[in-house]
């Protein structure tokens, strides 16, 4: 059995990680160049977002061939070399399986378009009524979720971009094809899989209009989802591997089933509820301050809920779809370093398996793009138009994009203070953030007090302490919106973790016993435990340990 609690996963967005051939587009040889850095960080798994042939309309999440490598990223020999050289350093490679949809440029869809009935049944084609699509569902990237194909007189479902057609999982042939993909990569030595929006694969029996929302309530954690996952895992023998499902608008009860080992589905789940606390009325493309009470409530709900149900959480703030966390819930100004460390320890000391997204370990920030021409992401470009259509000025729309766009996390990895942050010798496919002179891996490698070193410590102590990897969790101070606090317990050991979420000094009451605890970790000198209280400095994180 894998000890999930001891592992840390590092997410690589290859397109923006390191460009070895100077074409401005990151590649597999670039990752190979950086294996020393990754090994030095101490992580266990490298999750690569899709590197398969793709028109790149959604940066590779529009897969045109699951068993090949896009020449822009390299060759099959390159990925084989990456896998074997990583293994030699104790790093395992995880690949991203985008099984909810394929690119419309995939051979299967092309055959469907050409009239092949067998391949039409690989997708979800339906008749509409007159000019109207089969349902009023909306695509997650904006606009209708159905596209009309005049030559067939039918509409196909695309929950994402119009070039990402949803697969029909009801069709056993589709399920067999996808199992074949897993077996192919398993044979290449891949040791784990991330499944893209996998809780959306099971669509309802009947398609009906949604008069309350965009349709998601009919297909998120859909009717046969657990059945399909069990079958996929059983028939590909990946039950003992590291697997994580990305769950969109999911429910706790389903995530318990997805990740409880007895169910034999997946190792763990990504869920996103805690990353919506700064959406105004649940609307992503609007701006408001983060609701810290809600953040705390959600962490408690998911941490203790999964614990009770024997499920397992993937712990994360960042990925290639989320703005940079230090810009979002931390501080880009005087407390940049403190807040980046606090946010790191806040989730790394919880129960679950932590994920680090490239550059998070350096405290990389949003790039603060000012012009629409700087954006590349299809969702951002669509929503820019939608916002203008809603009557927002260009300036207002750009302000929203600067906070919300997925491109915030897709700017080049900041390796050094050299041109383009050392990402490429060519012209990068997307502009780097302007602060690579001050925020970069080379500088932080030389500074013992850097965010990078703090992350190394977080990764190491998780391996050393069963209290962190296996301990139970309980939340403290739940009525205090400024401090996120919890305790971990294992046998007779205990850990208290206090995180000041604000840029102010906050005083909280302390248990008398804490004065005898040892400081395990923190982002300031010492600990201001005074009488019956602890004074937490701006964005302070502190972990106090009682040994049995
Ligand atoms: C989730 C991925 O993380 C995102 O980048 C992608 O656009 C959608 N799934 C569709 O595949």
Coordinates of C-alpha atoms and ligand atoms in Angstrom, one line a residue:
X1 CA 0.0 0.0 0.0
X2 CA 1.2 3.5 -0.9
X3 CA 1.6 5.7 2.1
X4 CA -0.3 8.6 0.7
X5 CA 0.3 10.8 3.7
X6 CA 4.1 10.9 3.3
X7 CA 4.1 11.9 -0.4
X8 CA 4.2 15.3 -2.0
X9 CA 3.3 15.8 -5.7
X10 CA 4.8 18.6 -7.8
X11 CA 2.7 19.8 -10.7
X12 CA 4.5 20.7 -13.9
X13 CA 2.8 22.8 -16.6
X14 CA 5.4 21.8 -19.3
X15 CA 4.5 24.6 -21.7
X16 CA 5.7 27.1 -19.1
X17 CA 8.3 25.1 -17.2
X18 CA 11.5 25.2 -19.2
X19 CA 12.1 25.5 -22.9
X20 CA 15.3 23.6 -23.9
X21 CA 15.1 24.2 -27.7
X22 CA 14.5 27.9 -27.7
X23 CA 11.1 27.9 -29.6
X24 CA 9.5 29.8 -26.7
X25 CA 7.4 26.7 -25.7
X26 CA 8.4 24.6 -22.7
X27 CA 9.3 21.0 -23.5
X28 CA 10.2 17.5 -22.1
X29 CA 13.9 18.1 -22.4
X30 CA 13.4 21.3 -20.4
X31 CA 12.0 19.1 -17.6
X32 CA 14.9 16.7 -17.9
X33 CA 17.3 19.7 -17.4
X34 CA 15.6 20.6 -14.2
X35 CA 15.5 17.2 -12.5
X36 CA 18.2 18.2 -10.1
X37 CA 16.1 21.0 -8.9
X38 CA 13.0 18.8 -8.4
X39 CA 15.0 16.1 -6.6
X40 CA 16.5 18.8 -4.4
X41 CA 13.0 19.9 -3.5
X42 CA 12.3 16.5 -2.1
X43 CA 9.0 15.8 -3.9
X44 CA 7.9 12.3 -4.8
X45 CA 5.7 12.6 -7.9
X46 CA 5.9 14.8 -10.9
X47 CA 2.4 15.4 -12.4
X48 CA 2.7 16.6 -16.0
X49 CA -0.3 18.3 -17.5
X50 CA -1.1 17.0 -21.0
X51 CA 1.8 16.6 -23.5
X52 CA -0.2 14.7 -26.1
X53 CA -0.8 15.9 -29.7
X54 CA -3.3 18.6 -29.5
X55 CA -4.4 21.8 -31.4
X56 CA -3.7 23.5 -28.1
X57 CA -7.1 25.3 -28.1
X58 CA -7.2 24.5 -24.3
X59 CA -3.4 24.1 -23.9
X60 CA -3.4 20.4 -24.3
X61 CA -6.7 19.5 -22.5
X62 CA -8.0 19.1 -26.0
X63 CA -6.3 15.8 -26.8
X64 CA -6.1 14.6 -30.4
X65 CA -4.1 11.4 -29.7
X66 CA -3.7 9.9 -26.2
X67 CA -0.8 7.6 -27.0
X68 CA 1.7 10.0 -28.6
X69 CA 3.7 13.1 -27.7
X70 CA 3.0 16.5 -29.3
X71 CA 6.2 17.3 -31.3
X72 CA 6.2 20.8 -29.6
X73 CA 6.9 19.0 -26.3
X74 CA 9.3 16.4 -27.8
X75 CA 9.2 12.8 -28.7
X76 CA 8.2 9.4 -27.3
X77 CA 12.0 8.8 -26.6
X78 CA 12.1 12.1 -24.6
X79 CA 9.3 11.0 -22.3
X80 CA 10.8 7.6 -21.9
X81 CA 14.0 9.2 -20.9
X82 CA 12.2 11.6 -18.5
X83 CA 10.5 8.6 -16.9
X84 CA 13.7 6.6 -16.5
X85 CA 15.9 9.5 -15.4
X86 CA 13.3 10.6 -12.9
X87 CA 13.0 7.0 -11.5
X88 CA 16.7 6.9 -10.9
X89 CA 16.3 10.0 -8.7
X90 CA 13.3 8.5 -6.8
X91 CA 10.8 10.7 -8.7
X92 CA 7.7 9.1 -10.2
X93 CA 5.9 10.5 -13.2
X94 CA 2.1 11.0 -13.2
X95 CA 0.3 11.8 -16.4
X96 CA -3.0 13.7 -17.0
X97 CA -5.8 11.7 -18.5
X98 CA -8.4 13.9 -20.1
X99 CA -11.2 11.3 -20.5
X100 CA -14.3 13.5 -20.3
X101 CA -13.8 14.8 -23.8
X102 CA -11.4 14.6 -26.8
X103 CA -10.4 17.3 -29.2
X104 CA -12.7 17.5 -32.2
X105 CA -9.5 16.9 -34.2
X106 CA -9.2 13.4 -32.6
X107 CA -9.5 10.6 -35.2
X108 CA -12.6 9.3 -33.5
X109 CA -14.5 12.6 -33.8
X110 CA -13.3 13.1 -37.4
X111 CA -14.7 9.7 -38.2
X112 CA -18.0 10.6 -36.5
X113 CA -18.2 13.8 -38.5
X114 CA -17.6 11.8 -41.7
X115 CA -20.7 9.9 -40.9
X116 CA -19.4 6.7 -39.2
X117 CA -22.2 5.6 -36.9
X118 CA -19.9 3.6 -34.7
X119 CA -17.8 6.6 -33.9
X120 CA -20.8 8.9 -33.6
X121 CA -21.7 6.7 -30.6
X122 CA -18.4 7.6 -29.0
X123 CA -19.8 11.1 -28.5
X124 CA -23.0 12.6 -27.4
X125 CA -24.9 13.6 -30.5
X126 CA -28.6 14.6 -30.1
X127 CA -31.3 16.2 -32.1
X128 CA -32.5 19.7 -31.1
X129 CA -35.9 21.1 -31.5
X130 CA -36.0 23.3 -34.6
X131 CA -33.2 25.8 -34.3
X132 CA -32.8 25.1 -30.6
X133 CA -30.1 22.9 -29.0
X134 CA -31.2 19.8 -27.1
X135 CA -30.9 21.6 -23.8
X136 CA -30.2 25.1 -22.5
X137 CA -26.9 24.0 -20.8
X138 CA -24.0 26.3 -20.8
X139 CA -20.4 25.5 -21.5
X140 CA -17.9 26.2 -18.7
X141 CA -16.0 28.5 -21.0
X142 CA -19.1 30.6 -21.7
X143 CA -21.8 30.1 -24.4
X144 CA -24.0 27.1 -25.2
X145 CA -22.8 23.6 -24.4
X146 CA -24.1 22.2 -27.7
X147 CA -22.7 22.7 -31.2
X148 CA -24.7 22.0 -34.4
X149 CA -23.3 19.9 -37.2
X150 CA -25.3 20.7 -40.3
X151 CA -24.1 17.6 -42.2
X152 CA -25.5 15.3 -39.5
X153 CA -28.4 17.5 -38.5
X154 CA -27.4 16.9 -34.9
X155 CA -25.8 18.7 -32.0
X156 CA -22.9 17.4 -30.0
X157 CA -22.3 18.2 -26.3
X158 CA -19.2 20.1 -25.2
X159 CA -19.1 21.0 -21.6
X160 CA -15.8 23.0 -22.3
X161 CA -14.6 24.5 -25.6
X162 CA -16.4 23.9 -28.8
X163 CA -13.4 21.9 -29.9
X164 CA -13.6 19.6 -26.8
X165 CA -16.4 17.1 -27.5
X166 CA -17.7 15.1 -24.6
X167 CA -17.2 11.3 -24.8
X168 CA -20.1 8.9 -24.3
X169 CA -19.1 6.7 -21.4
X170 CA -22.3 4.7 -21.7
X171 CA -20.7 3.1 -24.7
X172 CA -18.6 0.1 -23.6
X173 CA -16.3 0.6 -26.6
X174 CA -15.3 4.1 -25.3
X175 CA -14.5 2.7 -21.9
X176 CA -12.4 0.0 -23.5
X177 CA -10.5 2.5 -25.6
X178 CA -9.7 4.6 -22.5
X179 CA -8.5 1.5 -20.6
X180 CA -6.1 0.9 -23.4
X181 CA -4.7 4.4 -23.0
X182 CA -3.9 3.7 -19.3
X183 CA -2.3 0.4 -20.1
X184 CA -0.2 2.0 -22.8
X185 CA 1.3 4.6 -20.3
X186 CA 1.6 2.1 -17.5
X187 CA 3.8 0.0 -19.7
X188 CA 6.0 3.0 -20.3
X189 CA 6.6 3.2 -16.6
X190 CA 4.2 6.0 -15.6
X191 CA 3.4 5.5 -11.9
X192 CA 0.3 7.6 -11.4
X193 CA -2.6 9.4 -13.1
X194 CA -4.5 12.5 -12.7
X195 CA -8.0 12.3 -14.2
X196 CA -9.3 15.6 -15.6
X197 CA -12.9 16.5 -14.5
X198 CA -13.5 12.9 -14.0
X199 CA -16.7 13.3 -12.0
X200 CA -18.4 14.7 -15.2
X201 CA -18.1 11.6 -17.3
X202 CA -21.5 10.1 -16.4
X203 CA -24.2 12.0 -18.1
X204 CA -27.9 11.6 -17.2
X205 CA -30.2 9.1 -19.1
X206 CA -32.4 11.9 -20.4
X207 CA -31.2 15.4 -21.3
X208 CA -33.4 18.1 -19.9
X209 CA -33.3 21.9 -19.6
X210 CA -31.9 23.4 -16.4
X211 CA -34.0 26.3 -15.3
X212 CA -31.9 26.8 -12.1
X213 CA -28.4 26.7 -13.4
X214 CA -26.1 25.8 -16.3
X215 CA -26.8 22.1 -16.3
X216 CA -24.1 21.0 -14.0
X217 CA -26.5 19.5 -11.4
X218 CA -27.4 16.8 -13.9
X219 CA -24.0 15.6 -14.7
X220 CA -21.6 16.4 -11.8
X221 CA -21.1 13.1 -9.8
X222 CA -23.5 11.7 -12.4
X223 CA -25.6 8.5 -12.1
X224 CA -23.0 5.8 -13.1
X225 CA -19.8 7.6 -12.0
X226 CA -18.8 5.2 -9.2
X227 CA -19.5 2.2 -11.4
X228 CA -17.3 3.6 -14.3
X229 CA -14.4 4.4 -12.0
X230 CA -14.5 1.0 -10.3
X231 CA -14.5 -0.7 -13.7
X232 CA -11.6 1.5 -15.0
X233 CA -9.4 0.9 -12.0
X234 CA -10.2 -2.8 -11.8
X235 CA -9.5 -3.5 -15.5
X236 CA -6.3 -1.5 -15.7
X237 CA -4.8 -2.6 -12.4
X238 CA -4.1 0.9 -11.2
X239 CA -5.6 0.3 -7.8
X240 CA -2.2 0.4 -6.1
X241 CA -1.0 3.5 -8.0
X242 CA -1.2 7.1 -7.1
X243 CA -4.4 8.4 -8.7
X244 CA -6.2 11.7 -8.2
X245 CA -9.5 12.7 -9.7
X246 CA -10.2 16.3 -10.4
X247 CA -13.8 16.8 -9.2
X248 CA -15.8 19.7 -10.5
X249 CA -18.7 21.1 -8.4
X250 CA -18.6 17.9 -6.4
X251 CA -20.1 16.6 -3.1
X252 CA -18.5 15.4 0.0
X253 CA -20.4 12.1 0.1
X254 CA -19.2 11.3 -3.4
X255 CA -15.6 12.3 -2.7
X256 CA -15.6 9.9 0.3
X257 CA -16.6 7.2 -2.1
X258 CA -14.1 8.2 -4.8
X259 CA -11.2 8.0 -2.3
X260 CA -12.1 5.5 0.4
X261 CA -9.7 2.6 -0.2
X262 CA -12.5 0.1 0.3
X263 CA -14.4 1.4 -2.7
X264 CA -11.4 0.7 -5.0
X265 CA -11.8 3.9 -7.0
X266 CA -9.1 6.6 -6.7
X267 CA -6.4 7.5 -4.1
X268 CA -7.7 11.1 -3.6
X269 CA -9.7 14.0 -4.9
X270 CA -9.2 17.6 -5.9
X271 CA -12.3 19.6 -4.9
X272 CA -12.5 23.4 -5.4
X273 CA -15.0 24.7 -2.8
X274 CA -12.3 26.5 -0.8
X275 CA -11.2 28.3 -4.0
X276 CA -14.5 29.9 -4.5
X277 CA -14.6 32.0 -1.3
X278 CA -13.6 35.1 -3.3
X279 CA -16.4 34.7 -5.9
X280 CA -19.2 37.1 -5.5
X281 CA -22.4 35.0 -5.2
X282 CA -20.6 32.1 -6.6
X283 CA -19.7 34.0 -9.8
X284 CA -16.0 33.6 -10.8
X285 CA -15.9 36.7 -13.1
X286 CA -16.6 39.2 -10.4
X287 CA -14.4 40.6 -7.6
X288 CA -14.9 40.6 -3.9
X289 CA -12.7 40.1 -0.8
X290 CA -12.2 36.4 0.3
X291 CA -14.7 35.3 2.9
X292 CA -12.3 33.9 5.6
X293 CA -15.1 32.5 7.8
X294 CA -16.3 30.5 4.8
X295 CA -12.8 29.4 4.0
X296 CA -12.4 28.0 7.5
X297 CA -15.8 26.4 7.5
X298 CA -15.0 24.6 4.2
X299 CA -11.6 23.4 5.4
X300 CA -13.3 22.0 8.5
X301 CA -16.1 20.4 6.5
X302 CA -13.8 18.7 4.0
X303 CA -11.0 17.7 6.4
X304 CA -13.1 16.3 9.1
X305 CA -15.8 15.0 6.7
X306 CA -13.2 13.0 4.7
X307 CA -11.6 11.8 7.9
X308 CA -14.9 10.5 9.2
X309 CA -15.7 8.8 5.9
X310 CA -12.1 7.4 5.5
X311 CA -11.7 9.4 2.3
X312 CA -8.5 11.3 1.4
X313 CA -7.9 14.9 0.4
X314 CA -5.5 16.3 -2.2
X315 CA -4.2 19.5 -0.5
X316 CA -3.7 22.4 -2.8
X317 CA -4.0 26.1 -3.3
X318 CA -2.6 26.4 -6.8
X319 CA -2.7 24.8 -10.2
X320 CA -2.7 25.8 -13.8
X321 CA -6.3 27.0 -13.6
X322 CA -6.0 29.1 -10.4
X323 CA -4.5 32.6 -9.9
X324 CA -1.4 32.6 -7.7
X325 CA -2.3 32.1 -4.1
X326 CA 0.1 34.7 -2.7
X327 CA -1.6 37.4 -4.9
X328 CA -5.1 36.1 -3.9
X329 CA -5.1 35.3 -0.1
X330 CA -1.6 36.6 0.8
X331 CA 0.3 39.8 0.2
X332 CA 2.5 40.9 -2.7
X333 CA 3.9 43.8 -0.7
X334 CA 5.8 43.9 2.6
X335 CA 4.5 40.5 3.8
X336 CA 5.1 38.6 0.5
X337 CA 7.5 36.1 2.0
X338 CA 5.7 35.7 5.3
X339 CA 2.3 35.2 3.6
X340 CA 3.6 32.7 1.0
X341 CA 5.1 30.6 3.8
X342 CA 2.0 30.8 5.9
X343 CA -0.2 29.7 3.1
X344 CA 2.2 26.8 2.4
X345 CA 2.2 25.6 6.0
X346 CA -1.5 26.1 6.3
X347 CA -2.3 23.3 3.9
X348 CA 0.9 21.2 4.1
X349 CA 0.3 20.4 7.8
X350 CA -3.3 19.3 7.1
X351 CA -4.4 15.7 6.5
X352 CA -4.0 14.6 2.9
X353 CA -1.4 14.7 0.2
X354 CA 0.0 18.1 -0.7
X355 CA 0.4 19.3 -4.3
X356 CA 2.8 22.1 -5.2
X357 CA 2.3 23.9 -8.5
X358 CA 5.4 25.1 -10.2
X359 CA 6.6 28.4 -8.9
X360 CA 4.4 28.3 -5.8
X361 CA 7.5 27.2 -3.9
X362 CA 9.0 30.5 -4.9
X363 CA 6.0 32.6 -4.0
X364 CA 5.4 33.5 -7.7
X365 CA 2.7 36.2 -8.1
X366 CA 0.1 37.0 -10.7
X367 CA 1.7 38.9 -13.6
X368 CA -0.8 41.9 -13.6
X369 CA -1.4 41.9 -17.4
X370 CA -2.8 45.2 -18.6
X371 CA -3.9 44.4 -22.1
X372 CA -6.1 41.8 -23.7
X373 CA -3.3 41.0 -26.1
X374 CA -1.2 39.6 -23.3
X375 CA -3.8 36.8 -22.6
X376 CA -3.7 33.4 -24.2
X377 CA -6.3 31.4 -22.4
X378 CA -9.5 30.5 -24.2
X379 CA -11.7 30.9 -21.1
X380 CA -10.2 34.4 -20.4
X381 CA -10.7 35.5 -24.0
X382 CA -14.3 34.3 -24.1
X383 CA -15.1 35.9 -20.8
X384 CA -13.5 39.2 -21.8
X385 CA -16.1 39.4 -24.6
X386 CA -18.9 38.3 -22.3
X387 CA -18.0 40.9 -19.7
X388 CA -18.0 43.7 -22.4
X389 CA -21.3 42.3 -23.6
X390 CA -22.6 42.7 -20.1
X391 CA -21.8 46.4 -20.2
X392 CA -18.4 46.4 -18.3
X393 CA -15.8 48.9 -19.6
X394 CA -12.6 47.5 -21.0
X395 CA -10.8 48.7 -17.9
X396 CA -13.3 46.9 -15.7
X397 CA -13.1 43.7 -17.7
X398 CA -9.3 43.8 -17.6
X399 CA -9.3 44.3 -13.9
X400 CA -11.4 41.2 -13.4
X401 CA -9.2 39.2 -15.8
X402 CA -6.1 40.3 -13.9
X403 CA -7.5 38.7 -10.8
X404 CA -9.3 35.7 -12.2
X405 CA -7.6 34.6 -15.4
X406 CA -6.1 31.1 -15.6
X407 CA -3.1 32.8 -17.4
X408 CA -2.1 34.1 -14.0
X409 CA -0.6 30.8 -13.2
X410 CA 0.6 30.0 -16.7
X411 CA 3.4 32.6 -17.0
X412 CA 6.9 31.1 -17.3
X413 CA 8.6 29.5 -14.3
X414 CA 11.1 32.0 -12.9
X415 CA 14.4 30.2 -12.8
X416 CA 16.7 33.2 -12.6
X417 CA 17.1 37.0 -13.2
X418 CA 18.1 36.4 -16.8
X419 CA 16.0 37.3 -19.8
X420 CA 12.5 35.7 -19.5
X421 CA 13.4 34.5 -16.1
X422 CA 15.6 31.8 -17.6
X423 CA 12.6 30.0 -19.1
X424 CA 13.6 30.4 -22.7
X425 CA 16.3 31.8 -25.0
X426 CA 13.5 32.5 -27.5
X427 CA 10.3 34.5 -27.4
X428 CA 8.0 33.0 -24.7
X429 CA 4.5 31.9 -25.8
X430 CA 3.2 34.0 -22.9
X431 CA 4.9 36.9 -21.3
X432 CA 6.7 36.3 -17.9
X433 CA 5.7 38.3 -14.8
X434 CA 7.8 41.4 -14.6
X435 CA 9.2 40.4 -11.1
X436 CA 11.5 37.6 -12.1
X437 CA 14.5 39.7 -11.2
X438 CA 13.4 39.6 -7.5
X439 CA 11.5 36.3 -7.4
X440 CA 13.4 33.4 -8.8
X441 CA 14.7 30.0 -8.0
X442 CA 18.4 30.8 -8.3
X443 CA 18.2 33.6 -5.6
X444 CA 16.1 31.5 -3.3
X445 CA 18.4 28.5 -3.5
X446 CA 21.1 30.6 -2.0
X447 CA 19.0 32.0 0.8
X448 CA 18.3 29.7 3.8
X449 CA 15.3 31.9 4.8
X450 CA 13.6 31.7 1.4
X451 CA 10.2 30.4 0.6
X452 CA 11.9 27.6 -1.4
X453 CA 13.7 26.4 1.7
X454 CA 10.6 26.6 3.8
X455 CA 8.8 24.4 1.3
X456 CA 11.7 21.9 1.4
X457 CA 11.2 21.7 5.2
X458 CA 7.4 21.2 4.8
X459 CA 8.1 18.3 2.4
X460 CA 10.7 16.8 4.6
X461 CA 8.9 16.9 7.9
X462 CA 5.8 15.2 6.4
X463 CA 8.1 12.2 5.7
X464 CA 9.6 12.3 9.1
X465 CA 6.5 12.7 11.3
X466 CA 3.7 10.3 11.4
X467 CA 1.9 13.0 13.3
X468 CA 1.6 14.9 10.0
X469 CA 1.3 12.1 7.6
X470 CA -1.1 9.9 9.6
X471 CA -2.5 12.1 12.5
X472 CA -6.1 13.0 13.0
X473 CA -7.2 16.5 12.6
X474 CA -9.5 18.8 14.6
X475 CA -10.2 22.5 14.0
X476 CA -9.8 25.2 16.7
X477 CA -11.0 28.8 17.1
X478 CA -13.7 28.4 14.5
X479 CA -15.4 31.6 15.5
X480 CA -12.3 33.7 14.8
X481 CA -12.2 34.8 11.2
X482 CA -8.6 36.0 11.3
X483 CA -6.9 32.8 12.4
X484 CA -7.0 29.4 10.8
X485 CA -6.1 26.9 13.6
X486 CA -6.1 23.2 13.9
X487 CA -4.6 20.4 15.9
X488 CA -3.2 17.1 14.7
X489 CA -2.9 14.1 17.0
X490 CA -1.2 10.7 16.6
X491 CA -0.8 8.3 19.5
X492 CA 0.2 10.6 22.4
X493 CA 1.8 13.3 20.2
X494 CA 0.0 16.5 19.3
X495 CA 0.6 19.4 16.9
X496 CA -1.0 22.8 17.1
X497 CA -1.0 24.9 13.9
X498 CA -1.9 28.6 14.1
X499 CA -2.1 30.7 10.9
X500 CA -2.8 34.4 10.9
X501 CA -4.6 35.0 7.7
X502 CA -4.3 38.8 8.0
X503 CA -1.7 41.6 7.7
X504 CA -2.4 42.6 11.3
X505 CA -1.1 41.4 14.7
X506 CA -3.8 39.1 16.2
X507 CA -3.9 37.9 19.8
X508 CA -5.6 34.6 20.5
X509 CA -5.9 32.8 23.8
X510 CA -3.5 29.9 24.4
X511 CA -3.9 26.7 26.3
X512 CA -1.6 26.6 29.4
X513 CA 0.0 23.4 28.1
X514 CA 1.3 25.1 24.9
X515 CA 4.0 26.8 26.9
X516 CA 5.7 23.4 27.2
X517 CA 5.4 22.6 23.5
X518 CA 8.3 22.9 21.2
X519 CA 8.2 25.0 18.1
X520 CA 8.4 22.7 15.1
X521 CA 8.1 25.4 12.4
X522 CA 7.3 29.0 11.8
X523 CA 7.9 32.0 9.6
X524 CA 9.1 34.4 12.3
X525 CA 11.8 34.2 15.0
X526 CA 10.6 32.6 18.3
X527 CA 7.0 32.5 19.4
X528 CA 5.2 35.2 21.2
X529 CA 3.4 33.1 23.8
X530 CA 2.7 35.6 26.5
X531 CA 0.7 34.6 29.6
X532 CA -2.5 33.1 28.5
X533 CA -2.3 34.2 24.9
X534 CA -0.3 34.0 21.7
X535 CA 0.4 37.1 19.7
X536 CA 0.5 36.2 16.0
X537 CA 2.4 38.7 13.8
X538 CA 1.1 39.6 10.3
X539 CA 0.6 36.4 8.3
X540 CA 2.5 34.4 11.0
X541 CA 2.3 30.6 10.9
X542 CA 3.5 28.6 13.8
X543 CA 3.4 24.9 14.6
X544 CA 3.8 23.8 18.2
X545 CA 4.5 20.2 19.0
X546 CA 3.9 18.2 22.1
X547 CA 5.9 15.0 22.2
X548 CA 4.5 11.9 23.9
Ligands
LIG1 C1 -9.7 21.0 -16.0 C2 -8.4 21.4 -16.4 O1 -7.6 21.6 -15.3 C3 -8.5 22.7 -17.3 O2 -7.3 23.3 -17.5 C4 -9.2 22.3 -18.5 O3 -9.5 23.5 -19.2 C5 -10.6 21.6 -18.2 N1 -10.4 20.6 -17.2 C6 -11.1 20.9 -19.4 O4 -10.3 19.8 -19.8

